[in-house]
PDB file of C-alpha atoms and ligand atoms in Angstrom:
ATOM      1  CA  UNK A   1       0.000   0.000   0.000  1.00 53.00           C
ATOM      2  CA  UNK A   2       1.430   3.501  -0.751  1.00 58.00           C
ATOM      3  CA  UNK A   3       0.818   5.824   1.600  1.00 59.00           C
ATOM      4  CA  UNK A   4       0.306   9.524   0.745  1.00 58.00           C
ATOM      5  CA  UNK A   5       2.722  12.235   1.879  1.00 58.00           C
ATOM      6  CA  UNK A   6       1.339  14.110   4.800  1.00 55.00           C
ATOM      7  CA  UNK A   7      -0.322  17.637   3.779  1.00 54.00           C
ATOM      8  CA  UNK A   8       2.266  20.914   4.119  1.00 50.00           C
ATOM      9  CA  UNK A   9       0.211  22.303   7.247  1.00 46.00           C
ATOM     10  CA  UNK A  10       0.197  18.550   9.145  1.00 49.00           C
ATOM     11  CA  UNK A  11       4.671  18.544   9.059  1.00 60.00           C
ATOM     12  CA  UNK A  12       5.004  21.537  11.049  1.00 85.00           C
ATOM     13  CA  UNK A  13       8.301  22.565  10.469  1.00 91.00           C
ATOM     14  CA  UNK A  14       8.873  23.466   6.694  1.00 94.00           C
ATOM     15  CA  UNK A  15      13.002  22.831   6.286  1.00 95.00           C
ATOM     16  CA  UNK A  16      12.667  23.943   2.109  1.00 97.00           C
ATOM     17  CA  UNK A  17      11.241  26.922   3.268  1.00 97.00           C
ATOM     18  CA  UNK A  18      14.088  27.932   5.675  1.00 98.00           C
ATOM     19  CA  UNK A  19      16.749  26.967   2.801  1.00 98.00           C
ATOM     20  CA  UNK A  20      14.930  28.983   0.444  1.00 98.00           C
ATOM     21  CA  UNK A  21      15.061  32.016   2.902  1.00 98.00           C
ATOM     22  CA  UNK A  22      18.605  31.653   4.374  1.00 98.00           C
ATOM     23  CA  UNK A  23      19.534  31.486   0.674  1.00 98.00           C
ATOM     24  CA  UNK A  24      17.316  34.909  -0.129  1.00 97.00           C
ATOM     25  CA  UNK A  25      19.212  36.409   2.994  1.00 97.00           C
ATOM     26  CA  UNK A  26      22.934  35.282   1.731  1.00 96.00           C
ATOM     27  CA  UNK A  27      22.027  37.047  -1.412  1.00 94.00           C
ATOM     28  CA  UNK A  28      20.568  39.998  -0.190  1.00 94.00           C
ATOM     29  CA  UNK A  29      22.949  40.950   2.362  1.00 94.00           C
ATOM     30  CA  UNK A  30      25.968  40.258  -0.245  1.00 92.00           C
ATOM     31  CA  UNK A  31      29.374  40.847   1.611  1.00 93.00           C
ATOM     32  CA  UNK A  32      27.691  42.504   4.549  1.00 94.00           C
ATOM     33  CA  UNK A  33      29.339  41.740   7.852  1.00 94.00           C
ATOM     34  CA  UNK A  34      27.726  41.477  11.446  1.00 92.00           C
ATOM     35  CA  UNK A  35      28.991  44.445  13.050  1.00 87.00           C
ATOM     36  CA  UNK A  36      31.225  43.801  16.120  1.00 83.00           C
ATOM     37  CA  UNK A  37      32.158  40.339  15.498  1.00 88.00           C
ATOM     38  CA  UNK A  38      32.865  41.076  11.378  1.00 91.00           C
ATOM     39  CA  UNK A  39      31.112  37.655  10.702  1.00 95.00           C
ATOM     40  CA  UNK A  40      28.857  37.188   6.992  1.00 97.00           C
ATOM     41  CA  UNK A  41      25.605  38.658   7.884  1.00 96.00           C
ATOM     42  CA  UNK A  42      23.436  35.115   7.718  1.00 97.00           C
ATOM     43  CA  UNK A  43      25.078  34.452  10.898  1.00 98.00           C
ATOM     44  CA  UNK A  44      23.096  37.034  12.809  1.00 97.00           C
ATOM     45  CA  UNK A  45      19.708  35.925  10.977  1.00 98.00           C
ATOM     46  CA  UNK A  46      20.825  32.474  11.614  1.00 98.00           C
ATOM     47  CA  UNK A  47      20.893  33.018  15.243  1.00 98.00           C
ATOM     48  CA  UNK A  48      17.273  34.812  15.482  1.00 98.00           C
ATOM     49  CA  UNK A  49      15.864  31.877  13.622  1.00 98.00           C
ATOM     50  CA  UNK A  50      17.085  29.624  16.270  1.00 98.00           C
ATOM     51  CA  UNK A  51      16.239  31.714  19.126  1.00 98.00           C
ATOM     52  CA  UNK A  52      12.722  31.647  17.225  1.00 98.00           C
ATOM     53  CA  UNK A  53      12.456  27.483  16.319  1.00 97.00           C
ATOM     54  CA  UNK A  54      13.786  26.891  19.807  1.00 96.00           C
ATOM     55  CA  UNK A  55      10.684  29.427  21.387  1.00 97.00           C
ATOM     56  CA  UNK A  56       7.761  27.377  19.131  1.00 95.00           C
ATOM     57  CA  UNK A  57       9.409  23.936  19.472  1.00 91.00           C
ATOM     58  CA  UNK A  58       6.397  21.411  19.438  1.00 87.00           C
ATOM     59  CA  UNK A  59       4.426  24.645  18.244  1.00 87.00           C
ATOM     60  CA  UNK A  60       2.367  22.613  15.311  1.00 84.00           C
ATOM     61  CA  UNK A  61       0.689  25.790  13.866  1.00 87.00           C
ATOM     62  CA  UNK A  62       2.045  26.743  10.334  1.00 88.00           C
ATOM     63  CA  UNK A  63       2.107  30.108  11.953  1.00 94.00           C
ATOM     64  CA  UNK A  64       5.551  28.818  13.146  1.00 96.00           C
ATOM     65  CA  UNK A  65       7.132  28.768   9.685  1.00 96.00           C
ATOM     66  CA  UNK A  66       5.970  32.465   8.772  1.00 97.00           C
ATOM     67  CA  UNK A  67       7.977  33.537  12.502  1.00 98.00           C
ATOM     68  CA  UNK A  68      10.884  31.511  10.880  1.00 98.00           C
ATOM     69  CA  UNK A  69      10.841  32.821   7.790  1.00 98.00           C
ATOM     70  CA  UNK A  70      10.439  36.360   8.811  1.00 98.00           C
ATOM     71  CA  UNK A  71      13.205  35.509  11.436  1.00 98.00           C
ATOM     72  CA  UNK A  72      15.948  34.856   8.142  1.00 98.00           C
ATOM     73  CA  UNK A  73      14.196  37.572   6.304  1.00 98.00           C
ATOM     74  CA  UNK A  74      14.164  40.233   8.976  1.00 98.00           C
ATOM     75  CA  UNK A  75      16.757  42.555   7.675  1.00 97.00           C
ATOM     76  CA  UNK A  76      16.775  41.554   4.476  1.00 97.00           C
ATOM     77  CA  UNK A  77      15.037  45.325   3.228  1.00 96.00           C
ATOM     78  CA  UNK A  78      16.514  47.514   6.240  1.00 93.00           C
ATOM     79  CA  UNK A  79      20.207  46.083   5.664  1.00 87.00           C
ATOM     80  CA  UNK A  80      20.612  44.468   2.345  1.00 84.00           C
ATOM     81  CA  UNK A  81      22.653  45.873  -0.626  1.00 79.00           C
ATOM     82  CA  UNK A  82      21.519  49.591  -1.015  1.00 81.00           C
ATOM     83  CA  UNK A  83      21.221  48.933  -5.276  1.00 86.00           C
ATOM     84  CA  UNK A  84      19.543  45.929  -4.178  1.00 88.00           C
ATOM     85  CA  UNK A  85      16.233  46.952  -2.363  1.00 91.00           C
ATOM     86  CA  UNK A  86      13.394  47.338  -4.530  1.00 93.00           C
ATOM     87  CA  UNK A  87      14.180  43.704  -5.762  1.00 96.00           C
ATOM     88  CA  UNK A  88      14.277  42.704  -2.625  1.00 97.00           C
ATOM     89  CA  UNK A  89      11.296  43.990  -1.853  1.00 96.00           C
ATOM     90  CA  UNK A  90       9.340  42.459  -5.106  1.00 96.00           C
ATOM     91  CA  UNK A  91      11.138  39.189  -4.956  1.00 97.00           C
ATOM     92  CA  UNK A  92      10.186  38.594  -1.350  1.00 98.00           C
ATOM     93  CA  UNK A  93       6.610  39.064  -2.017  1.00 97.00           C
ATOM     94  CA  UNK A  94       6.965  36.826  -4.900  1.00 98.00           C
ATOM     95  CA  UNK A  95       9.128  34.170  -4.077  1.00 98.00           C
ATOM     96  CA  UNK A  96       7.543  34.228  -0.106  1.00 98.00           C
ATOM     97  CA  UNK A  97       3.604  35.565  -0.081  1.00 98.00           C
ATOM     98  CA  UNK A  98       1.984  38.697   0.593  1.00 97.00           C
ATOM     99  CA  UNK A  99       2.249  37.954   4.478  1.00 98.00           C
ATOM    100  CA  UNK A 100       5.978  37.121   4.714  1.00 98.00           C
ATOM    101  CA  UNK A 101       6.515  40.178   2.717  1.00 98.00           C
ATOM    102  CA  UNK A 102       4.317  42.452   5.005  1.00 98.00           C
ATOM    103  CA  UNK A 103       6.037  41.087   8.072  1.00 98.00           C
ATOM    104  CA  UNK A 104       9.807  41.603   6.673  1.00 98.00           C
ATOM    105  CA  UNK A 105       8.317  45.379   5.917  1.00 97.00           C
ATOM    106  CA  UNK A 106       6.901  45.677   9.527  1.00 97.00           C
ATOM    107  CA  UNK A 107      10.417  44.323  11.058  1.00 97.00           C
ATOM    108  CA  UNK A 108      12.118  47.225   8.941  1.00 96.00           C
ATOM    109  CA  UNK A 109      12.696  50.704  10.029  1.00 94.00           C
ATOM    110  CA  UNK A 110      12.218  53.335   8.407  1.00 92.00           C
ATOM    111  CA  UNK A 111      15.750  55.465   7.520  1.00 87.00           C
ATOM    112  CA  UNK A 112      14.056  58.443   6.615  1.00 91.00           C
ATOM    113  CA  UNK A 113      13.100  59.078  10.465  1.00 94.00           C
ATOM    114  CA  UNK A 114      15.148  59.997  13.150  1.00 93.00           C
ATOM    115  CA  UNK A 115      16.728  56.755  15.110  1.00 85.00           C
ATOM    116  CA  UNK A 116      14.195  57.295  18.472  1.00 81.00           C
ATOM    117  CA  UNK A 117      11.053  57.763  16.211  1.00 93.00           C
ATOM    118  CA  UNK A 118      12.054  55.205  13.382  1.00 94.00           C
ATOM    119  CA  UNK A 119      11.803  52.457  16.509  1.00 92.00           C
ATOM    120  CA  UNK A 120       8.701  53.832  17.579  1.00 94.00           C
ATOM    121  CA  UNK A 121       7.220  53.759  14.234  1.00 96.00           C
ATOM    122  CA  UNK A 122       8.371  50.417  13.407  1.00 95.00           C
ATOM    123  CA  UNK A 123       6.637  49.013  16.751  1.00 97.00           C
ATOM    124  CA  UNK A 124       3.742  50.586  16.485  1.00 97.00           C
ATOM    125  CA  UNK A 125       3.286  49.003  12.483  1.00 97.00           C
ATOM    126  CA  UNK A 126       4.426  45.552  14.361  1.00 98.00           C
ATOM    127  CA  UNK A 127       1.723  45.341  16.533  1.00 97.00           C
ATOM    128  CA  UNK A 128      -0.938  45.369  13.522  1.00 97.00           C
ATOM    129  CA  UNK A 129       1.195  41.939  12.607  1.00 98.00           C
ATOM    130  CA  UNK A 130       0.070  38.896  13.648  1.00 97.00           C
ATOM    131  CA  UNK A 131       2.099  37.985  16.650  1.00 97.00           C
ATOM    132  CA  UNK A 132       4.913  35.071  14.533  1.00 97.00           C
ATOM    133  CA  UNK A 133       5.622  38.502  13.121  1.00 98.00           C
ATOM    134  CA  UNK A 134       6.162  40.438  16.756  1.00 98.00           C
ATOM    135  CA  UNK A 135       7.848  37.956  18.427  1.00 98.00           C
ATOM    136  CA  UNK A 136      10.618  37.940  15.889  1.00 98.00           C
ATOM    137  CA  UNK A 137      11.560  41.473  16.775  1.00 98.00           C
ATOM    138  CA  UNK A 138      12.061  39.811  20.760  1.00 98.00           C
ATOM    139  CA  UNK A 139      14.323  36.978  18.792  1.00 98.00           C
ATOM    140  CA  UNK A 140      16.547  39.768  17.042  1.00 98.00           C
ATOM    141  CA  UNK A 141      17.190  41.559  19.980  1.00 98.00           C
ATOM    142  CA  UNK A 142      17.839  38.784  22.435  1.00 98.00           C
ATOM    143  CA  UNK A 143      20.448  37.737  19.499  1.00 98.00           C
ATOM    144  CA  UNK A 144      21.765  41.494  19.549  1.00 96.00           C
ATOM    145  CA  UNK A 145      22.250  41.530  23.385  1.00 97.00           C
ATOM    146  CA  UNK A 146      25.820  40.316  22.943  1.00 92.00           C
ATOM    147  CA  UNK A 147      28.936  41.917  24.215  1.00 91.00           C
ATOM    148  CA  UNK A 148      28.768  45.847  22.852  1.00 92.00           C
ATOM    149  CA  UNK A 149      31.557  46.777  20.381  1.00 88.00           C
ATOM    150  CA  UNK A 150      33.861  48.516  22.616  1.00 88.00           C
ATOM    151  CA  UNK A 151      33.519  51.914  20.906  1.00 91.00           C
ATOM    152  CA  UNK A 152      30.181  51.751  22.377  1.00 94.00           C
ATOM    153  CA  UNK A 153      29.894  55.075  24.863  1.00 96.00           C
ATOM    154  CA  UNK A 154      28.067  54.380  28.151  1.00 95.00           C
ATOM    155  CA  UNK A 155      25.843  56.342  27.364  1.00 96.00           C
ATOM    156  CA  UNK A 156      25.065  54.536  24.566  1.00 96.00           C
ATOM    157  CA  UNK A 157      24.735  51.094  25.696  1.00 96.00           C
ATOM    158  CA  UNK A 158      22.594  52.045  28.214  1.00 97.00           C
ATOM    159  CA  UNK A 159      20.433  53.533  25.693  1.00 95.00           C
ATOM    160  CA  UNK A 160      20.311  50.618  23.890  1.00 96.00           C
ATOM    161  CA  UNK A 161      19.313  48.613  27.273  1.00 97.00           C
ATOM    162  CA  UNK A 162      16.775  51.379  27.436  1.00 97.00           C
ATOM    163  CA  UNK A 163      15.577  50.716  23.857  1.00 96.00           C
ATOM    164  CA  UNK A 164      15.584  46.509  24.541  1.00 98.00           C
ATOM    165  CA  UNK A 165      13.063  47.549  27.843  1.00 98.00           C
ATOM    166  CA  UNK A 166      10.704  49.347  25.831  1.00 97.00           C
ATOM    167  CA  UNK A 167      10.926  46.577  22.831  1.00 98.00           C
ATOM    168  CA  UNK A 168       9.627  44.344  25.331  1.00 98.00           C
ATOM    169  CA  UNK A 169       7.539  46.401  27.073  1.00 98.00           C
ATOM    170  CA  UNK A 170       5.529  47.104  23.616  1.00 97.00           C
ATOM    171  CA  UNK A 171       5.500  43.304  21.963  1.00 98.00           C
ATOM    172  CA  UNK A 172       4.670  41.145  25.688  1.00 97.00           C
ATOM    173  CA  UNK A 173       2.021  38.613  24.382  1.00 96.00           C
ATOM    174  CA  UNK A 174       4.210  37.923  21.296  1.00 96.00           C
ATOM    175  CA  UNK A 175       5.615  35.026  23.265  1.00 96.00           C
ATOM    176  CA  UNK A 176       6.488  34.362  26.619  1.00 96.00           C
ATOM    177  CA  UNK A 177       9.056  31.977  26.298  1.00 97.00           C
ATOM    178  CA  UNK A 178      11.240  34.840  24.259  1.00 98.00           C
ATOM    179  CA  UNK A 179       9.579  37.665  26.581  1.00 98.00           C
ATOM    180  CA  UNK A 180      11.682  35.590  29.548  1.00 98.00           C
ATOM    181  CA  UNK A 181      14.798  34.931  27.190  1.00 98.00           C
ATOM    182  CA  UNK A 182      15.071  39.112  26.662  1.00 98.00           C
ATOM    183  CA  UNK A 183      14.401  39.808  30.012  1.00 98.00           C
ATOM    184  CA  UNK A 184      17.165  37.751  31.405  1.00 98.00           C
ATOM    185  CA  UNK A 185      19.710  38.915  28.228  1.00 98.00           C
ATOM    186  CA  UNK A 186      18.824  42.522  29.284  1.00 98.00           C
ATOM    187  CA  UNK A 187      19.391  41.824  32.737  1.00 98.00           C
ATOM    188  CA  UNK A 188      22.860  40.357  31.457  1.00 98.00           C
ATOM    189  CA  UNK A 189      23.679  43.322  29.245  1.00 97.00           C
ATOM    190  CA  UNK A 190      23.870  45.526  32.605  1.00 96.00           C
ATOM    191  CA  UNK A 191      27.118  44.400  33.294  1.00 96.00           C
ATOM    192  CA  UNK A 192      28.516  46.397  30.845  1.00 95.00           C
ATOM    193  CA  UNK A 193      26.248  50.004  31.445  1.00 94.00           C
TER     194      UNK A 193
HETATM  195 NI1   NI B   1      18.510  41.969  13.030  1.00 79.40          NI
END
């Protein structure tokens, strides 16, 4: 007897979809380094997907493969190759659905504001997304947490302590399991305010 292949939304995890967007990322980012460590850029989306598949583990909903995606796709339009953006833009929505696309868009901010008002503006536009979509911006800075360059002012990391706070402040419900990863990483990060 031949049995037929389980339906997409009954195998949970989808592992062609994460190729397909780690590849995406590789090529948008180019030669793009993490800054700090100097590292390709796919190692910092790398790292939010796991913090992301490690959060949903046993999660069943297919809900769990848009966070994933998004997660590999999050900087894909804020960071990738300036001459590169409006393809990126039209190829995600293309290659990755309308609500991938919208997500990756939501994660973004917005250059043309000032730095305090371009976070503000990005939260507010990710709370209209579902919450696979928030809790990804939880994953990204839980993976950004890390040791501070060390041209980092004090004044500066503490701002960006300040900024993690009010991240998590704005997305709790997006997940607790990542809600309790941030809080402990920004408790961590206060060692070197
Ligand atoms: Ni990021």
């Amino acid at each position: 007897m031949i049995t037929a292949p389980p339906e997409r939304s009954t195998l949970g995890f989808d592992q062609d979809l994460f190729k397909r967007a780690l590849d995406f990322a590789a090529w948008a980012h180019g030669d793009q380094t993490v800054p700090g460590s100097g590292f390709p850029y796919v190692v910092h989306v790398t790292k939010v997907a796991m913090e992301v598949i490690a959060a949903t583990e046993g999660d069943p909903r297919p809900e769990r493969n848009l966070a994933v995606a998004c997660a590999l796709l999050h900087d894909t339009v804020e960071d990738c190759r300036p001459e590169a953006r409006s393809e990126v833009r039209s190829r995600l929505k293309a290659e990755f659905g309308v609500a991938v696309a919208a997500g990756v868009e939501a994660l973004s901010k917005d250059h043309r504001l000032p730095k305090a008002a371009a976070m503000a503006d990005s939260l507010v536009r990710l709370k209209a997304q579902p919450a696979a979509v928030r809790l990804v911006k939880l994953a990204d800075r839980i993976t950004n947490l890390e040791r501070p360059p060390p041209d980092w002012t004090p004044d500066k990391r503490r701002a960006y302590r300040e900024e993690a706070r009010l991240i998590l402040r704005e997305l709790t419900g997006s997940s607790p399991p990542l809600e309790h990863r941030l809080r402990q990483k920004i408790e961590a990060y206060s060692e070197h305010c």
